[in-house]
Amino acid sequence: MSKIFIAIQSCKEKESRKDACRKTWLKDLDYDKYEYMFYQSGYEGPEPYIIEGDTITFNTPKPEKVEMWASYRDLENIEGEPIRTSKNSFPVGIKTWDGRFYFGNDIFRKVVSEHKLGIQWLNLTAQLSAVCNWSLQNKDPSFFVKVDDDTFVVAENFNKIDPTPYDYYGYFNHTDWIWTFGSCYFINNECLRIFCNNSSPSQLAKVNIRCCHMDDCAMGMVLDAHKKDLIKKHEPEMKPWRPEYHEPTLPLEYKKNLIVSHGYDNLDHMLDMDHMMKEIFKS
């Protein structure tokens, strides 16, 4: 069986985060089960990517504009008509790209904007598409795992994960249960192929949520749209936050179950977490 491939999203400006991962949880990873690469954008050569050590840099330039759904209160020059209950009534909702209707206090409409946050997330989604296609073509893994470079992985628990009963495994957004947080999630080979086949720039331009093209949302939206009976696993121990700060009263035995947590932006933070978890497992 092929190994599980871990793609760690990073950037050229965050070399210290890569080193923090290498000096902590990556040392304890089960390499009979997993292999990994950091991935980022910023390569400007003639090829689609360049590999240097454990980092693959893709030629995925940032777009200048992004198509998104945005509040009519926030942006001018909006495009498209909202839904109205009658010709003269106040707008009550919109019809989204996939045919669903959204009703709420804020009415959203499709716009094309130079929105910086939207462009940032669209670039991350393009990077995700690139690394998914690269891993499928070069590794064909049984499972693909996406991890952020500021995520701390508790290797002792992570090494024991058996994702095989599931298609999509991670900490799901509780609002709609469509997408997991991008700090860490697993998808199987079939889902990897589905995403690769449906993540061209024009296809991803249709994936709009939270007013921007977030890469974790894009993965969930594509899978939701293109795979029936998707078998999901919500794992509460894959936390998209730092439990030592957000859940300080957790008992010691509970902390032993932690799989990942998120938000460690430097080596000291990673080392502190690494030391804390090793002491917890000793107790």
PDB file of C-alpha atoms in Angstrom:
ATOM      1  CA  MET A   1       0.000   0.000   0.000  1.00  0.00           C
ATOM      2  CA  SER A   2       1.257   3.493  -0.830  1.00  0.00           C
ATOM      3  CA  LYS A   3       2.131   5.811   2.015  1.00  0.00           C
ATOM      4  CA  ILE A   4      -0.065   8.614   3.274  1.00  0.00           C
ATOM      5  CA  PHE A   5       1.198  11.889   1.829  1.00  0.00           C
ATOM      6  CA  ILE A   6       1.261  14.987   4.063  1.00  0.00           C
ATOM      7  CA  ALA A   7       1.323  18.365   2.291  1.00  0.00           C
ATOM      8  CA  ILE A   8       2.305  21.179   4.669  1.00  0.00           C
ATOM      9  CA  GLN A   9       1.215  24.602   3.403  1.00  0.00           C
ATOM     10  CA  SER A  10       3.852  27.298   3.948  1.00  0.00           C
ATOM     11  CA  CYS A  11       5.501  30.251   2.189  1.00  0.00           C
ATOM     12  CA  LYS A  12       8.955  31.658   1.500  1.00  0.00           C
ATOM     13  CA  GLU A  13       8.552  34.239   4.246  1.00  0.00           C
ATOM     14  CA  LYS A  14       7.934  31.558   6.912  1.00  0.00           C
ATOM     15  CA  GLU A  15      11.127  29.480   6.832  1.00  0.00           C
ATOM     16  CA  SER A  16      11.203  29.600  10.633  1.00  0.00           C
ATOM     17  CA  ARG A  17       7.877  27.760  10.761  1.00  0.00           C
ATOM     18  CA  LYS A  18       9.254  24.982   8.579  1.00  0.00           C
ATOM     19  CA  ASP A  19      12.220  24.631  10.928  1.00  0.00           C
ATOM     20  CA  ALA A  20       9.874  24.546  13.916  1.00  0.00           C
ATOM     21  CA  CYS A  21       7.988  21.615  12.372  1.00  0.00           C
ATOM     22  CA  ARG A  22      11.235  19.791  11.531  1.00  0.00           C
ATOM     23  CA  LYS A  23      12.614  20.240  15.059  1.00  0.00           C
ATOM     24  CA  THR A  24       9.450  19.056  16.805  1.00  0.00           C
ATOM     25  CA  TRP A  25       6.682  16.814  15.487  1.00  0.00           C
ATOM     26  CA  LEU A  26       8.267  15.846  12.146  1.00  0.00           C
ATOM     27  CA  LYS A  27      11.086  14.115  14.074  1.00  0.00           C
ATOM     28  CA  ASP A  28       8.546  11.738  15.629  1.00  0.00           C
ATOM     29  CA  LEU A  29       6.470  10.963  12.555  1.00  0.00           C
ATOM     30  CA  ASP A  30       6.069   7.298  11.534  1.00  0.00           C
ATOM     31  CA  TYR A  31       7.840   7.308   8.169  1.00  0.00           C
ATOM     32  CA  ASP A  32       6.796   3.742   7.434  1.00  0.00           C
ATOM     33  CA  LYS A  33       3.265   5.156   7.235  1.00  0.00           C
ATOM     34  CA  TYR A  34       3.723   8.800   6.193  1.00  0.00           C
ATOM     35  CA  GLU A  35       5.831  10.980   3.946  1.00  0.00           C
ATOM     36  CA  TYR A  36       5.650  14.759   3.670  1.00  0.00           C
ATOM     37  CA  MET A  37       6.556  17.862   1.669  1.00  0.00           C
ATOM     38  CA  PHE A  38       6.183  21.549   2.429  1.00  0.00           C
ATOM     39  CA  TYR A  39       4.484  23.407  -0.417  1.00  0.00           C
ATOM     40  CA  GLN A  40       4.267  27.091  -1.309  1.00  0.00           C
ATOM     41  CA  SER A  41       3.996  29.533  -4.219  1.00  0.00           C
ATOM     42  CA  GLY A  42       6.575  31.960  -5.577  1.00  0.00           C
ATOM     43  CA  TYR A  43       8.531  30.044  -8.217  1.00  0.00           C
ATOM     44  CA  GLU A  44       8.891  32.177 -11.360  1.00  0.00           C
ATOM     45  CA  GLY A  45      10.833  29.833 -13.640  1.00  0.00           C
ATOM     46  CA  PRO A  46       9.632  28.151 -16.828  1.00  0.00           C
ATOM     47  CA  GLU A  47       8.540  24.915 -15.125  1.00  0.00           C
ATOM     48  CA  PRO A  48       5.332  24.479 -13.088  1.00  0.00           C
ATOM     49  CA  TYR A  49       7.340  23.911  -9.879  1.00  0.00           C
ATOM     50  CA  ILE A  50      10.786  23.448  -8.357  1.00  0.00           C
ATOM     51  CA  ILE A  51      11.783  21.053  -5.547  1.00  0.00           C
ATOM     52  CA  GLU A  52      14.466  22.059  -3.054  1.00  0.00           C
ATOM     53  CA  GLY A  53      14.998  19.596  -0.205  1.00  0.00           C
ATOM     54  CA  ASP A  54      11.653  18.911   1.441  1.00  0.00           C
ATOM     55  CA  THR A  55       9.920  21.938  -0.144  1.00  0.00           C
ATOM     56  CA  ILE A  56       8.082  22.182  -3.447  1.00  0.00           C
ATOM     57  CA  THR A  57       7.483  25.703  -4.769  1.00  0.00           C
ATOM     58  CA  PHE A  58       4.785  26.123  -7.413  1.00  0.00           C
ATOM     59  CA  ASN A  59       4.492  28.629 -10.202  1.00  0.00           C
ATOM     60  CA  THR A  60       1.073  29.865  -9.094  1.00  0.00           C
ATOM     61  CA  PRO A  61       1.052  33.670  -9.417  1.00  0.00           C
ATOM     62  CA  LYS A  62      -1.476  35.641  -7.411  1.00  0.00           C
ATOM     63  CA  PRO A  63      -4.505  36.889  -9.350  1.00  0.00           C
ATOM     64  CA  GLU A  64      -5.258  40.582  -9.499  1.00  0.00           C
ATOM     65  CA  LYS A  65      -8.989  40.205  -8.994  1.00  0.00           C
ATOM     66  CA  VAL A  66     -11.300  37.623  -7.468  1.00  0.00           C
ATOM     67  CA  GLU A  67     -14.933  36.717  -8.082  1.00  0.00           C
ATOM     68  CA  MET A  68     -16.805  36.306  -4.822  1.00  0.00           C
ATOM     69  CA  TRP A  69     -20.055  36.802  -2.968  1.00  0.00           C
ATOM     70  CA  ALA A  70     -19.909  39.988  -0.903  1.00  0.00           C
ATOM     71  CA  SER A  71     -22.357  41.993   1.157  1.00  0.00           C
ATOM     72  CA  TYR A  72     -24.080  44.724  -0.801  1.00  0.00           C
ATOM     73  CA  ARG A  73     -23.360  46.983   2.183  1.00  0.00           C
ATOM     74  CA  ASP A  74     -19.608  46.524   1.788  1.00  0.00           C
ATOM     75  CA  LEU A  75     -18.932  46.940  -1.923  1.00  0.00           C
ATOM     76  CA  GLU A  76     -20.190  49.146  -4.704  1.00  0.00           C
ATOM     77  CA  ASN A  77     -20.637  48.298  -8.401  1.00  0.00           C
ATOM     78  CA  ILE A  78     -22.264  44.990  -7.530  1.00  0.00           C
ATOM     79  CA  GLU A  79     -23.429  42.570 -10.186  1.00  0.00           C
ATOM     80  CA  GLY A  80     -26.543  40.415 -10.318  1.00  0.00           C
ATOM     81  CA  GLU A  81     -29.988  40.697  -8.795  1.00  0.00           C
ATOM     82  CA  PRO A  82     -30.896  39.423  -5.331  1.00  0.00           C
ATOM     83  CA  ILE A  83     -34.059  37.458  -4.669  1.00  0.00           C
ATOM     84  CA  ARG A  84     -37.094  39.560  -3.739  1.00  0.00           C
ATOM     85  CA  THR A  85     -40.456  38.468  -2.395  1.00  0.00           C
ATOM     86  CA  SER A  86     -42.117  40.944  -4.747  1.00  0.00           C
ATOM     87  CA  LYS A  87     -41.060  43.631  -7.200  1.00  0.00           C
ATOM     88  CA  ASN A  88     -40.918  46.402  -4.621  1.00  0.00           C
ATOM     89  CA  SER A  89     -39.914  44.441  -1.517  1.00  0.00           C
ATOM     90  CA  PHE A  90     -36.580  44.417   0.322  1.00  0.00           C
ATOM     91  CA  PRO A  91     -34.124  41.715  -0.842  1.00  0.00           C
ATOM     92  CA  VAL A  92     -34.401  38.534   1.228  1.00  0.00           C
ATOM     93  CA  GLY A  93     -31.642  36.315  -0.174  1.00  0.00           C
ATOM     94  CA  ILE A  94     -29.539  35.143  -3.098  1.00  0.00           C
ATOM     95  CA  LYS A  95     -29.258  32.075  -5.246  1.00  0.00           C
ATOM     96  CA  THR A  96     -25.746  30.656  -4.831  1.00  0.00           C
ATOM     97  CA  TRP A  97     -23.464  29.184  -7.495  1.00  0.00           C
ATOM     98  CA  ASP A  98     -24.627  25.618  -6.801  1.00  0.00           C
ATOM     99  CA  GLY A  99     -28.330  26.400  -6.948  1.00  0.00           C
ATOM    100  CA  ARG A 100     -28.950  26.723  -3.217  1.00  0.00           C
ATOM    101  CA  PHE A 101     -30.769  29.682  -1.697  1.00  0.00           C
ATOM    102  CA  TYR A 102     -29.241  31.737   1.080  1.00  0.00           C
ATOM    103  CA  PHE A 103     -31.526  33.753   3.320  1.00  0.00           C
ATOM    104  CA  GLY A 104     -30.231  36.037   6.012  1.00  0.00           C
ATOM    105  CA  ASN A 105     -29.963  39.544   7.379  1.00  0.00           C
ATOM    106  CA  ASP A 106     -26.991  40.290   5.118  1.00  0.00           C
ATOM    107  CA  ILE A 107     -27.793  39.892   1.439  1.00  0.00           C
ATOM    108  CA  PHE A 108     -24.828  38.798  -0.671  1.00  0.00           C
ATOM    109  CA  ARG A 109     -24.279  39.365  -4.378  1.00  0.00           C
ATOM    110  CA  LYS A 110     -21.631  38.273  -6.864  1.00  0.00           C
ATOM    111  CA  VAL A 111     -18.842  40.807  -7.408  1.00  0.00           C
ATOM    112  CA  VAL A 112     -15.469  40.984  -9.088  1.00  0.00           C
ATOM    113  CA  SER A 113     -13.125  42.815  -6.754  1.00  0.00           C
ATOM    114  CA  GLU A 114      -9.505  43.510  -5.850  1.00  0.00           C
ATOM    115  CA  HIS A 115     -10.343  42.294  -2.343  1.00  0.00           C
ATOM    116  CA  LYS A 116      -6.951  41.491  -0.780  1.00  0.00           C
ATOM    117  CA  LEU A 117      -8.168  38.750   1.550  1.00  0.00           C
ATOM    118  CA  GLY A 118     -10.114  37.069  -1.249  1.00  0.00           C
ATOM    119  CA  ILE A 119      -7.037  37.154  -3.496  1.00  0.00           C
ATOM    120  CA  GLN A 120      -4.901  35.706  -0.704  1.00  0.00           C
ATOM    121  CA  TRP A 121      -7.243  32.782  -0.168  1.00  0.00           C
ATOM    122  CA  LEU A 122      -7.686  32.193  -3.893  1.00  0.00           C
ATOM    123  CA  ASN A 123      -3.910  31.936  -4.189  1.00  0.00           C
ATOM    124  CA  LEU A 124      -3.846  29.368  -1.363  1.00  0.00           C
ATOM    125  CA  THR A 125      -6.558  27.396  -3.138  1.00  0.00           C
ATOM    126  CA  ALA A 126      -4.506  27.444  -6.350  1.00  0.00           C
ATOM    127  CA  GLN A 127      -1.543  26.137  -4.349  1.00  0.00           C
ATOM    128  CA  LEU A 128      -3.734  23.382  -2.875  1.00  0.00           C
ATOM    129  CA  SER A 129      -4.893  22.388  -6.348  1.00  0.00           C
ATOM    130  CA  ALA A 130      -1.274  22.314  -7.546  1.00  0.00           C
ATOM    131  CA  VAL A 131       0.000  20.145  -4.691  1.00  0.00           C
ATOM    132  CA  CYS A 132      -2.986  17.792  -4.956  1.00  0.00           C
ATOM    133  CA  ASN A 133      -2.296  17.255  -8.655  1.00  0.00           C
ATOM    134  CA  TRP A 134       1.435  16.851  -8.006  1.00  0.00           C
ATOM    135  CA  SER A 135       0.895  14.289  -5.242  1.00  0.00           C
ATOM    136  CA  LEU A 136      -1.570  12.300  -7.350  1.00  0.00           C
ATOM    137  CA  GLN A 137       0.797  12.192 -10.324  1.00  0.00           C
ATOM    138  CA  ASN A 138       3.990  11.525  -8.336  1.00  0.00           C
ATOM    139  CA  LYS A 139       2.855   9.663  -5.206  1.00  0.00           C
ATOM    140  CA  ASP A 140      -0.676   8.341  -5.841  1.00  0.00           C
ATOM    141  CA  PRO A 141      -1.158   8.141  -2.065  1.00  0.00           C
ATOM    142  CA  SER A 142      -3.765   6.083  -0.254  1.00  0.00           C
ATOM    143  CA  PHE A 143      -4.645   9.263   1.643  1.00  0.00           C
ATOM    144  CA  PHE A 144      -3.696  12.910   1.202  1.00  0.00           C
ATOM    145  CA  VAL A 145      -3.289  15.057   4.329  1.00  0.00           C
ATOM    146  CA  LYS A 146      -3.225  18.838   4.282  1.00  0.00           C
ATOM    147  CA  VAL A 147      -1.518  20.533   7.255  1.00  0.00           C
ATOM    148  CA  ASP A 148      -0.688  24.184   7.979  1.00  0.00           C
ATOM    149  CA  ASP A 149       2.883  25.071   8.940  1.00  0.00           C
ATOM    150  CA  ASP A 150       1.660  26.524  12.252  1.00  0.00           C
ATOM    151  CA  THR A 151      -0.122  23.286  13.194  1.00  0.00           C
ATOM    152  CA  PHE A 152       1.385  21.146  15.936  1.00  0.00           C
ATOM    153  CA  VAL A 153       0.914  17.421  15.363  1.00  0.00           C
ATOM    154  CA  VAL A 154       0.945  15.101  18.368  1.00  0.00           C
ATOM    155  CA  ALA A 155       2.892  12.368  16.602  1.00  0.00           C
ATOM    156  CA  GLU A 156       2.149   9.685  19.198  1.00  0.00           C
ATOM    157  CA  ASN A 157      -1.587   9.952  18.453  1.00  0.00           C
ATOM    158  CA  PHE A 158      -1.306  10.976  14.810  1.00  0.00           C
ATOM    159  CA  ASN A 159       0.739   7.859  14.013  1.00  0.00           C
ATOM    160  CA  LYS A 160      -2.124   5.671  15.280  1.00  0.00           C
ATOM    161  CA  ILE A 161      -4.850   7.192  13.080  1.00  0.00           C
ATOM    162  CA  ASP A 162      -6.616   4.753  10.774  1.00  0.00           C
ATOM    163  CA  PRO A 163      -8.502   6.906   8.249  1.00  0.00           C
ATOM    164  CA  THR A 164      -9.457   3.990   5.968  1.00  0.00           C
ATOM    165  CA  PRO A 165     -13.171   3.813   6.957  1.00  0.00           C
ATOM    166  CA  TYR A 166     -13.646   7.424   5.843  1.00  0.00           C
ATOM    167  CA  ASP A 167     -13.467   9.599   2.743  1.00  0.00           C
ATOM    168  CA  TYR A 168     -12.945  12.902   4.539  1.00  0.00           C
ATOM    169  CA  TYR A 169     -11.574  13.168   8.074  1.00  0.00           C
ATOM    170  CA  GLY A 170     -10.920  16.268  10.144  1.00  0.00           C
ATOM    171  CA  TYR A 171     -12.441  18.954  12.363  1.00  0.00           C
ATOM    172  CA  PHE A 172     -15.627  19.968  10.558  1.00  0.00           C
ATOM    173  CA  ASN A 173     -17.144  23.401  10.478  1.00  0.00           C
ATOM    174  CA  HIS A 174     -20.256  23.098  12.623  1.00  0.00           C
ATOM    175  CA  THR A 175     -22.261  25.630  10.601  1.00  0.00           C
ATOM    176  CA  ASP A 176     -22.921  23.421   7.589  1.00  0.00           C
ATOM    177  CA  TRP A 177     -20.700  20.339   8.118  1.00  0.00           C
ATOM    178  CA  ILE A 178     -19.410  20.623   4.522  1.00  0.00           C
ATOM    179  CA  TRP A 179     -15.759  21.532   5.070  1.00  0.00           C
ATOM    180  CA  THR A 180     -13.068  20.885   7.658  1.00  0.00           C
ATOM    181  CA  PHE A 181     -10.682  23.480   8.988  1.00  0.00           C
ATOM    182  CA  GLY A 182      -7.513  23.614   6.907  1.00  0.00           C
ATOM    183  CA  SER A 183      -5.178  23.207   9.873  1.00  0.00           C
ATOM    184  CA  CYS A 184      -5.283  19.432   9.239  1.00  0.00           C
ATOM    185  CA  TYR A 185      -7.525  16.998   7.373  1.00  0.00           C
ATOM    186  CA  PHE A 186      -7.359  13.681   5.500  1.00  0.00           C
ATOM    187  CA  ILE A 187      -8.991  12.791   2.176  1.00  0.00           C
ATOM    188  CA  ASN A 188      -8.760   9.395   0.504  1.00  0.00           C
ATOM    189  CA  ASN A 189      -7.424   8.722  -2.980  1.00  0.00           C
ATOM    190  CA  GLU A 190     -10.867   8.896  -4.583  1.00  0.00           C
ATOM    191  CA  CYS A 191     -11.544  12.322  -3.077  1.00  0.00           C
ATOM    192  CA  LEU A 192      -8.093  13.471  -4.117  1.00  0.00           C
ATOM    193  CA  ARG A 193      -8.926  12.548  -7.710  1.00  0.00           C
ATOM    194  CA  ILE A 194     -12.286  14.300  -7.497  1.00  0.00           C
ATOM    195  CA  PHE A 195     -10.673  17.499  -6.277  1.00  0.00           C
ATOM    196  CA  CYS A 196      -7.949  17.341  -8.932  1.00  0.00           C
ATOM    197  CA  ASN A 197     -10.576  16.878 -11.657  1.00  0.00           C
ATOM    198  CA  ASN A 198     -12.702  19.777 -10.427  1.00  0.00           C
ATOM    199  CA  SER A 199     -10.229  22.430  -9.272  1.00  0.00           C
ATOM    200  CA  SER A 200      -9.244  24.322 -12.389  1.00  0.00           C
ATOM    201  CA  PRO A 201      -9.205  28.124 -11.988  1.00  0.00           C
ATOM    202  CA  SER A 202     -12.564  28.433 -13.735  1.00  0.00           C
ATOM    203  CA  GLN A 203     -14.093  25.688 -11.587  1.00  0.00           C
ATOM    204  CA  LEU A 204     -12.701  27.118  -8.373  1.00  0.00           C
ATOM    205  CA  ALA A 205     -14.066  30.546  -9.302  1.00  0.00           C
ATOM    206  CA  LYS A 206     -17.497  29.060  -8.561  1.00  0.00           C
ATOM    207  CA  VAL A 207     -16.574  28.026  -5.034  1.00  0.00           C
ATOM    208  CA  ASN A 208     -17.517  31.049  -2.978  1.00  0.00           C
ATOM    209  CA  ILE A 209     -18.024  31.066   0.772  1.00  0.00           C
ATOM    210  CA  ARG A 210     -17.390  33.602   3.532  1.00  0.00           C
ATOM    211  CA  CYS A 211     -16.899  36.240   0.839  1.00  0.00           C
ATOM    212  CA  CYS A 212     -13.580  34.736  -0.275  1.00  0.00           C
ATOM    213  CA  HIS A 213     -12.020  31.642  -1.824  1.00  0.00           C
ATOM    214  CA  MET A 214     -10.746  29.836   1.262  1.00  0.00           C
ATOM    215  CA  ASP A 215      -8.782  26.708   0.412  1.00  0.00           C
ATOM    216  CA  ASP A 216     -10.304  24.546   3.139  1.00  0.00           C
ATOM    217  CA  CYS A 217     -13.799  25.635   2.105  1.00  0.00           C
ATOM    218  CA  ALA A 218     -12.959  24.932  -1.542  1.00  0.00           C
ATOM    219  CA  MET A 219     -12.013  21.341  -0.726  1.00  0.00           C
ATOM    220  CA  GLY A 220     -15.235  20.714   1.177  1.00  0.00           C
ATOM    221  CA  MET A 221     -17.452  22.441  -1.378  1.00  0.00           C
ATOM    222  CA  VAL A 222     -15.936  20.515  -4.311  1.00  0.00           C
ATOM    223  CA  LEU A 223     -16.311  17.167  -2.541  1.00  0.00           C
ATOM    224  CA  ASP A 224     -19.852  17.997  -1.443  1.00  0.00           C
ATOM    225  CA  ALA A 225     -20.797  18.882  -5.006  1.00  0.00           C
ATOM    226  CA  HIS A 226     -19.165  15.931  -6.754  1.00  0.00           C
ATOM    227  CA  LYS A 227     -19.317  12.894  -4.449  1.00  0.00           C
ATOM    228  CA  LYS A 228     -22.549  11.355  -3.266  1.00  0.00           C
ATOM    229  CA  ASP A 229     -22.638   9.624   0.116  1.00  0.00           C
ATOM    230  CA  LEU A 230     -19.368  11.192   1.221  1.00  0.00           C
ATOM    231  CA  ILE A 231     -18.293   9.383   4.410  1.00  0.00           C
ATOM    232  CA  LYS A 232     -17.142  12.061   6.841  1.00  0.00           C
ATOM    233  CA  LYS A 233     -15.514  11.802  10.243  1.00  0.00           C
ATOM    234  CA  HIS A 234     -15.559  14.772  12.590  1.00  0.00           C
ATOM    235  CA  GLU A 235     -12.540  14.426  14.877  1.00  0.00           C
ATOM    236  CA  PRO A 236     -12.813  16.786  17.877  1.00  0.00           C
ATOM    237  CA  GLU A 237      -9.174  16.152  18.818  1.00  0.00           C
ATOM    238  CA  MET A 238      -7.933  17.799  15.604  1.00  0.00           C
ATOM    239  CA  LYS A 239      -8.371  21.254  17.081  1.00  0.00           C
ATOM    240  CA  PRO A 240      -8.082  24.399  14.920  1.00  0.00           C
ATOM    241  CA  TRP A 241      -6.866  26.349  17.952  1.00  0.00           C
ATOM    242  CA  ARG A 242      -4.368  26.123  20.831  1.00  0.00           C
ATOM    243  CA  PRO A 243      -6.090  24.159  23.598  1.00  0.00           C
ATOM    244  CA  GLU A 244      -3.507  25.108  26.232  1.00  0.00           C
ATOM    245  CA  TYR A 245      -4.890  28.664  25.940  1.00  0.00           C
ATOM    246  CA  HIS A 246      -8.466  28.116  24.797  1.00  0.00           C
ATOM    247  CA  GLU A 247      -9.209  25.136  27.039  1.00  0.00           C
ATOM    248  CA  PRO A 248      -6.872  25.600  30.036  1.00  0.00           C
ATOM    249  CA  THR A 249      -9.067  23.624  32.444  1.00  0.00           C
ATOM    250  CA  LEU A 250      -8.962  20.384  30.449  1.00  0.00           C
ATOM    251  CA  PRO A 251      -7.918  17.469  32.672  1.00  0.00           C
ATOM    252  CA  LEU A 252      -4.580  15.827  32.001  1.00  0.00           C
ATOM    253  CA  GLU A 253      -6.092  12.569  30.760  1.00  0.00           C
ATOM    254  CA  TYR A 254      -8.120  14.460  28.172  1.00  0.00           C
ATOM    255  CA  LYS A 255      -5.063  16.243  26.804  1.00  0.00           C
ATOM    256  CA  LYS A 256      -3.496  12.855  26.119  1.00  0.00           C
ATOM    257  CA  ASN A 257      -6.070  12.379  23.340  1.00  0.00           C
ATOM    258  CA  LEU A 258      -5.056  15.503  21.410  1.00  0.00           C
ATOM    259  CA  ILE A 259      -4.125  14.805  17.762  1.00  0.00           C
ATOM    260  CA  VAL A 260      -3.359  18.276  16.375  1.00  0.00           C
ATOM    261  CA  SER A 261      -3.706  21.884  17.455  1.00  0.00           C
ATOM    262  CA  HIS A 262      -3.152  25.092  15.549  1.00  0.00           C
ATOM    263  CA  GLY A 263      -1.599  28.541  15.895  1.00  0.00           C
ATOM    264  CA  TYR A 264       2.101  27.988  16.735  1.00  0.00           C
ATOM    265  CA  ASP A 265       3.814  30.714  14.755  1.00  0.00           C
ATOM    266  CA  ASN A 266       7.409  30.306  15.954  1.00  0.00           C
ATOM    267  CA  LEU A 267       9.908  27.742  17.199  1.00  0.00           C
ATOM    268  CA  ASP A 268       9.470  28.623  20.877  1.00  0.00           C
ATOM    269  CA  HIS A 269       5.718  27.998  20.702  1.00  0.00           C
ATOM    270  CA  MET A 270       6.285  24.648  18.963  1.00  0.00           C
ATOM    271  CA  LEU A 271       8.987  23.608  21.429  1.00  0.00           C
ATOM    272  CA  ASP A 272       6.809  24.537  24.413  1.00  0.00           C
ATOM    273  CA  MET A 273       3.950  22.440  23.036  1.00  0.00           C
ATOM    274  CA  ASP A 274       6.284  19.571  22.195  1.00  0.00           C
ATOM    275  CA  HIS A 275       7.712  19.607  25.725  1.00  0.00           C
ATOM    276  CA  MET A 276       4.257  19.821  27.323  1.00  0.00           C
ATOM    277  CA  MET A 277       2.877  16.859  25.364  1.00  0.00           C
ATOM    278  CA  LYS A 278       5.920  14.706  26.077  1.00  0.00           C
ATOM    279  CA  GLU A 279       5.538  15.423  29.782  1.00  0.00           C
ATOM    280  CA  ILE A 280       1.828  14.572  29.617  1.00  0.00           C
ATOM    281  CA  PHE A 281       2.563  11.204  28.021  1.00  0.00           C
ATOM    282  CA  LYS A 282       5.173  10.479  30.701  1.00  0.00           C
ATOM    283  CA  SER A 283       2.678  11.041  33.500  1.00  0.00           C
TER     284      SER A 283
END
